[in-house]
Amino acid sequence: MSAVAIPGVDRILFTEEQIEARIRDLAGEISEHYRGKTVKLVGVLKGSIFFLTALARHLEVPVKMDFLGISSFSNKSGAPGVVRIAKDLDESIEGEDVLLVEDIVDTGFTLRYLLQTLAGRGPNSLSVCTFLDRNSRRIVQVPVDFRCFEIPDRFVVGFGLDYNQLYRNLGCVAVMKVERGG
Ligand code: IMP
Ligand code: MG
């Protein structure tokens, strides 16, 4: 699907070609880091799927994968940051070298929750790889070991990221015309 024809899309931030090239580089870095080990990619549904599969194809170490689904919502005072696991992993991560794969790290609430939860399950190691990083909006400090792109404070869609569940299948990352609500 081409982004140019989509109503609501302002401009393309990263083209399919730029994404592919950057993922290949990042996969090289990650392969180096896990040399001699098997990495278990843990994908956060649904946003990270496109990134995870693209990354996995370029990794040069043995790869396992598992997925979890979360739901996040605001608490009564309207503050963000309440996260829970809606669909858990199929298998144990005890003793595994886990690489948590996210679509985007924004405020950091989701990642903090996931890291706390997964760390309690006894992995041999636990690292984080995110497709996009919007560091300017961080509220809680979280470790990000690998990132594809740093992005400006604009709402983006494509390559897994959605707006009301739409646009995930765009090959590029595009900036939405609508300003984010807050
Ligand atoms: P946070 O880091 O807990 O604030 O939340 C990150 C989650 O919010 C991501 O996993 C996305 O699901 C969603 N999100 C944040 N920014 C965007 C965006 O620009 N486009 C689409 N989804 C976003
Ligand atoms: Mg997400």
Tab-separated table of C-alpha atoms and ligand atoms in Angstrom:
chain	number	residue	atom	x	y	z
A	1	MET	CA	0.000	0.000	0.000
A	2	SER	CA	1.390	3.430	-0.913
A	3	ALA	CA	1.296	6.161	1.757
A	4	VAL	CA	0.971	9.002	-0.724
A	5	ALA	CA	-2.641	8.190	-1.546
A	6	ILE	CA	-3.770	7.850	2.065
A	7	PRO	CA	-5.959	10.582	3.484
A	8	GLY	CA	-4.639	11.845	6.820
A	9	VAL	CA	-1.026	11.079	5.985
A	10	ASP	CA	1.136	14.202	5.981
A	11	ARG	CA	4.557	13.028	4.840
A	12	ILE	CA	6.797	10.005	4.723
A	13	LEU	CA	9.368	9.922	7.499
A	14	PHE	CA	11.226	6.755	6.467
A	15	THR	CA	10.857	4.990	3.132
A	16	GLU	CA	10.691	1.234	2.738
A	17	GLU	CA	14.251	1.284	1.385
A	18	GLN	CA	15.599	3.310	4.320
A	19	ILE	CA	13.891	0.974	6.783
A	20	GLU	CA	15.240	-2.133	5.081
A	21	ALA	CA	18.795	-0.771	5.003
A	22	ARG	CA	18.727	0.316	8.639
A	23	ILE	CA	17.278	-3.021	9.794
A	24	ARG	CA	20.058	-4.853	7.988
A	25	ASP	CA	22.685	-2.776	9.838
A	26	LEU	CA	20.961	-3.216	13.171
A	27	ALA	CA	20.660	-6.973	12.626
A	28	GLY	CA	24.429	-7.049	12.143
A	29	GLU	CA	24.949	-5.289	15.478
A	30	ILE	CA	22.537	-7.620	17.254
A	31	SER	CA	24.109	-10.726	15.710
A	32	GLU	CA	27.497	-9.541	16.957
A	33	HIS	CA	26.066	-9.035	20.456
A	34	TYR	CA	24.565	-12.554	20.613
A	35	ARG	CA	27.408	-14.354	18.805
A	36	GLY	CA	27.557	-17.991	20.016
A	37	LYS	CA	24.133	-17.803	21.645
A	38	THR	CA	20.511	-18.375	20.678
A	39	VAL	CA	18.388	-15.260	20.930
A	40	LYS	CA	14.732	-15.422	21.858
A	41	LEU	CA	12.836	-12.561	20.266
A	42	VAL	CA	9.826	-11.585	22.339
A	43	GLY	CA	7.467	-9.479	20.251
A	44	VAL	CA	4.824	-7.187	21.671
A	45	LEU	CA	1.611	-7.613	19.679
A	46	LYS	CA	0.580	-6.244	17.355
A	47	GLY	CA	2.800	-3.299	16.481
A	48	SER	CA	6.183	-5.037	16.549
A	49	ILE	CA	5.291	-7.866	14.147
A	50	PHE	CA	6.493	-6.239	10.925
A	51	PHE	CA	9.751	-5.079	12.504
A	52	LEU	CA	10.390	-8.378	14.285
A	53	THR	CA	10.016	-10.520	11.173
A	54	ALA	CA	12.132	-8.161	9.054
A	55	LEU	CA	14.845	-8.122	11.712
A	56	ALA	CA	14.746	-11.889	12.266
A	57	ARG	CA	15.414	-12.579	8.582
A	58	HIS	CA	18.753	-10.764	8.810
A	59	LEU	CA	20.001	-12.198	12.115
A	60	GLU	CA	23.005	-14.490	11.830
A	61	VAL	CA	22.494	-16.315	15.143
A	62	PRO	CA	19.871	-18.989	15.938
A	63	VAL	CA	16.515	-17.347	16.623
A	64	LYS	CA	13.480	-18.396	18.642
A	65	MET	CA	10.389	-16.232	18.901
A	66	ASP	CA	7.394	-15.802	21.115
A	67	PHE	CA	4.764	-13.104	21.487
A	68	LEU	CA	2.763	-11.360	24.131
A	69	GLY	CA	-0.145	-8.970	23.936
A	70	ILE	CA	-0.768	-6.065	26.264
A	71	SER	CA	-3.513	-3.600	26.898
A	72	SER	CA	-2.733	-0.191	28.278
A	73	PHE	CA	-5.194	2.338	29.552
A	74	SER	CA	-5.357	5.502	31.646
A	75	ASN	CA	-6.201	5.362	35.330
A	76	LYS	CA	-9.089	7.306	36.903
A	77	SER	CA	-7.176	10.570	37.025
A	78	GLY	CA	-6.449	10.249	33.314
A	79	ALA	CA	-2.752	9.558	33.795
A	80	PRO	CA	-1.244	7.014	31.394
A	81	GLY	CA	0.818	4.082	32.461
A	82	VAL	CA	-1.544	1.290	33.489
A	83	VAL	CA	-0.475	-1.772	31.534
A	84	ARG	CA	-1.418	-5.426	31.785
A	85	ILE	CA	-0.661	-8.605	29.839
A	86	ALA	CA	-3.701	-9.602	27.775
A	87	LYS	CA	-2.028	-12.563	26.035
A	88	ASP	CA	0.975	-14.147	27.690
A	89	LEU	CA	3.973	-15.909	26.141
A	90	ASP	CA	3.477	-19.541	25.115
A	91	GLU	CA	6.744	-20.712	26.656
A	92	SER	CA	8.973	-20.068	29.650
A	93	ILE	CA	11.908	-17.681	29.199
A	94	GLU	CA	13.902	-19.104	32.094
A	95	GLY	CA	17.582	-19.296	31.141
A	96	GLU	CA	16.963	-17.745	27.722
A	97	ASP	CA	18.693	-14.753	26.156
A	98	VAL	CA	15.641	-12.603	25.600
A	99	LEU	CA	15.464	-9.649	23.262
A	100	LEU	CA	12.222	-7.766	23.824
A	101	VAL	CA	11.101	-6.253	20.511
A	102	GLU	CA	8.890	-3.146	20.591
A	103	ASP	CA	7.361	-0.988	17.871
A	104	ILE	CA	7.917	2.302	19.672
A	105	VAL	CA	9.044	3.490	23.076
A	106	ASP	CA	7.214	6.685	23.934
A	107	THR	CA	6.540	7.546	27.607
A	108	GLY	CA	8.298	4.317	28.627
A	109	PHE	CA	5.446	3.034	30.823
A	110	THR	CA	4.792	-0.027	28.663
A	111	LEU	CA	8.433	-0.997	28.485
A	112	ARG	CA	8.998	-0.515	32.210
A	113	TYR	CA	6.093	-2.815	32.992
A	114	LEU	CA	7.238	-5.463	30.530
A	115	LEU	CA	10.837	-5.399	31.750
A	116	GLN	CA	9.749	-5.779	35.368
A	117	THR	CA	7.460	-8.661	34.484
A	118	LEU	CA	9.912	-10.545	32.263
A	119	ALA	CA	12.896	-9.985	34.573
A	120	GLY	CA	11.003	-11.863	37.275
A	121	ARG	CA	10.882	-14.999	35.122
A	122	GLY	CA	14.594	-15.755	35.290
A	123	PRO	CA	15.927	-15.110	31.778
A	124	ASN	CA	19.691	-15.486	31.327
A	125	SER	CA	19.703	-11.979	29.839
A	126	LEU	CA	17.069	-9.403	28.953
A	127	SER	CA	17.652	-6.642	26.415
A	128	VAL	CA	15.436	-4.256	24.482
A	129	CYS	CA	15.216	-3.528	20.778
A	130	THR	CA	12.756	-0.948	19.495
A	131	PHE	CA	11.875	0.027	15.959
A	132	LEU	CA	11.180	3.652	16.895
A	133	ASP	CA	12.289	5.715	19.884
A	134	ARG	CA	10.577	8.997	20.774
A	135	ASN	CA	12.924	9.966	23.548
A	136	SER	CA	11.545	13.510	23.809
A	137	ARG	CA	8.317	12.159	25.380
A	138	ARG	CA	9.920	9.853	27.941
A	139	ILE	CA	8.373	10.014	31.420
A	140	VAL	CA	10.016	6.972	33.001
A	141	GLN	CA	13.619	6.094	32.267
A	142	VAL	CA	13.983	2.696	30.595
A	143	PRO	CA	17.007	1.008	29.021
A	144	VAL	CA	16.921	0.745	25.220
A	145	ASP	CA	19.790	-1.418	23.955
A	146	PHE	CA	19.046	-1.331	20.218
A	147	ARG	CA	16.979	1.147	18.211
A	148	CYS	CA	16.289	1.513	14.528
A	149	PHE	CA	15.298	5.170	14.433
A	150	GLU	CA	14.883	8.123	16.777
A	151	ILE	CA	11.769	10.111	15.786
A	152	PRO	CA	10.393	13.614	16.433
A	153	ASP	CA	7.329	14.311	18.574
A	154	ARG	CA	4.727	13.525	15.908
A	155	PHE	CA	2.225	10.681	15.696
A	156	VAL	CA	3.415	8.123	13.151
A	157	VAL	CA	1.894	5.123	11.398
A	158	GLY	CA	3.079	2.285	9.193
A	159	PHE	CA	5.435	-0.692	9.391
A	160	GLY	CA	3.283	-2.075	12.209
A	161	LEU	CA	2.206	1.160	13.881
A	162	ASP	CA	-1.490	1.971	13.778
A	163	TYR	CA	-4.020	4.734	14.100
A	164	ASN	CA	-7.297	3.154	15.259
A	165	GLN	CA	-5.930	-0.210	14.034
A	166	LEU	CA	-5.384	1.122	10.495
A	167	TYR	CA	-2.189	1.735	8.476
A	168	ARG	CA	-0.140	-1.080	10.066
A	169	ASN	CA	0.488	-2.540	6.588
A	170	LEU	CA	2.182	0.564	5.150
A	171	GLY	CA	5.708	-0.344	4.038
A	172	CYS	CA	6.998	3.075	5.119
A	173	VAL	CA	6.675	5.123	8.310
A	174	ALA	CA	4.502	8.198	7.794
A	175	VAL	CA	3.560	11.210	9.914
A	176	MET	CA	-0.172	11.712	10.454
A	177	LYS	CA	-1.721	15.098	9.691
A	178	VAL	CA	-3.688	15.129	12.934
A	179	GLU	CA	-1.763	16.461	15.911
A	180	ARG	CA	-1.552	14.059	18.824
A	181	GLY	CA	-4.085	14.646	21.573
A	182	GLY	CA	-1.702	14.681	24.495
B	1	IMP	P1	4.493	4.058	26.011
B	1	IMP	O1	5.975	4.009	25.748
B	1	IMP	O2	4.058	3.238	27.178
B	1	IMP	O3	4.017	5.485	26.092
B	1	IMP	O4	3.656	3.473	24.855
B	1	IMP	C1	4.113	3.004	23.704
B	1	IMP	C2	2.936	2.451	22.943
B	1	IMP	O5	2.032	3.489	22.516
B	1	IMP	C3	3.455	1.817	21.684
B	1	IMP	O6	3.730	0.460	21.888
B	1	IMP	C4	2.326	2.075	20.702
B	1	IMP	O7	1.391	1.029	20.762
B	1	IMP	C5	1.685	3.358	21.153
B	1	IMP	N1	2.199	4.534	20.409
B	1	IMP	C6	2.947	5.541	20.909
B	1	IMP	N2	3.235	6.451	19.963
B	1	IMP	C7	2.663	6.020	18.822
B	1	IMP	C8	2.634	6.546	17.463
B	1	IMP	O8	3.203	7.604	17.105
B	1	IMP	N3	1.935	5.804	16.561
B	1	IMP	C9	1.295	4.636	16.895
B	1	IMP	N4	1.323	4.110	18.130
B	1	IMP	C10	1.992	4.796	19.099
B	2	MG	MG	3.205	-1.330	21.423
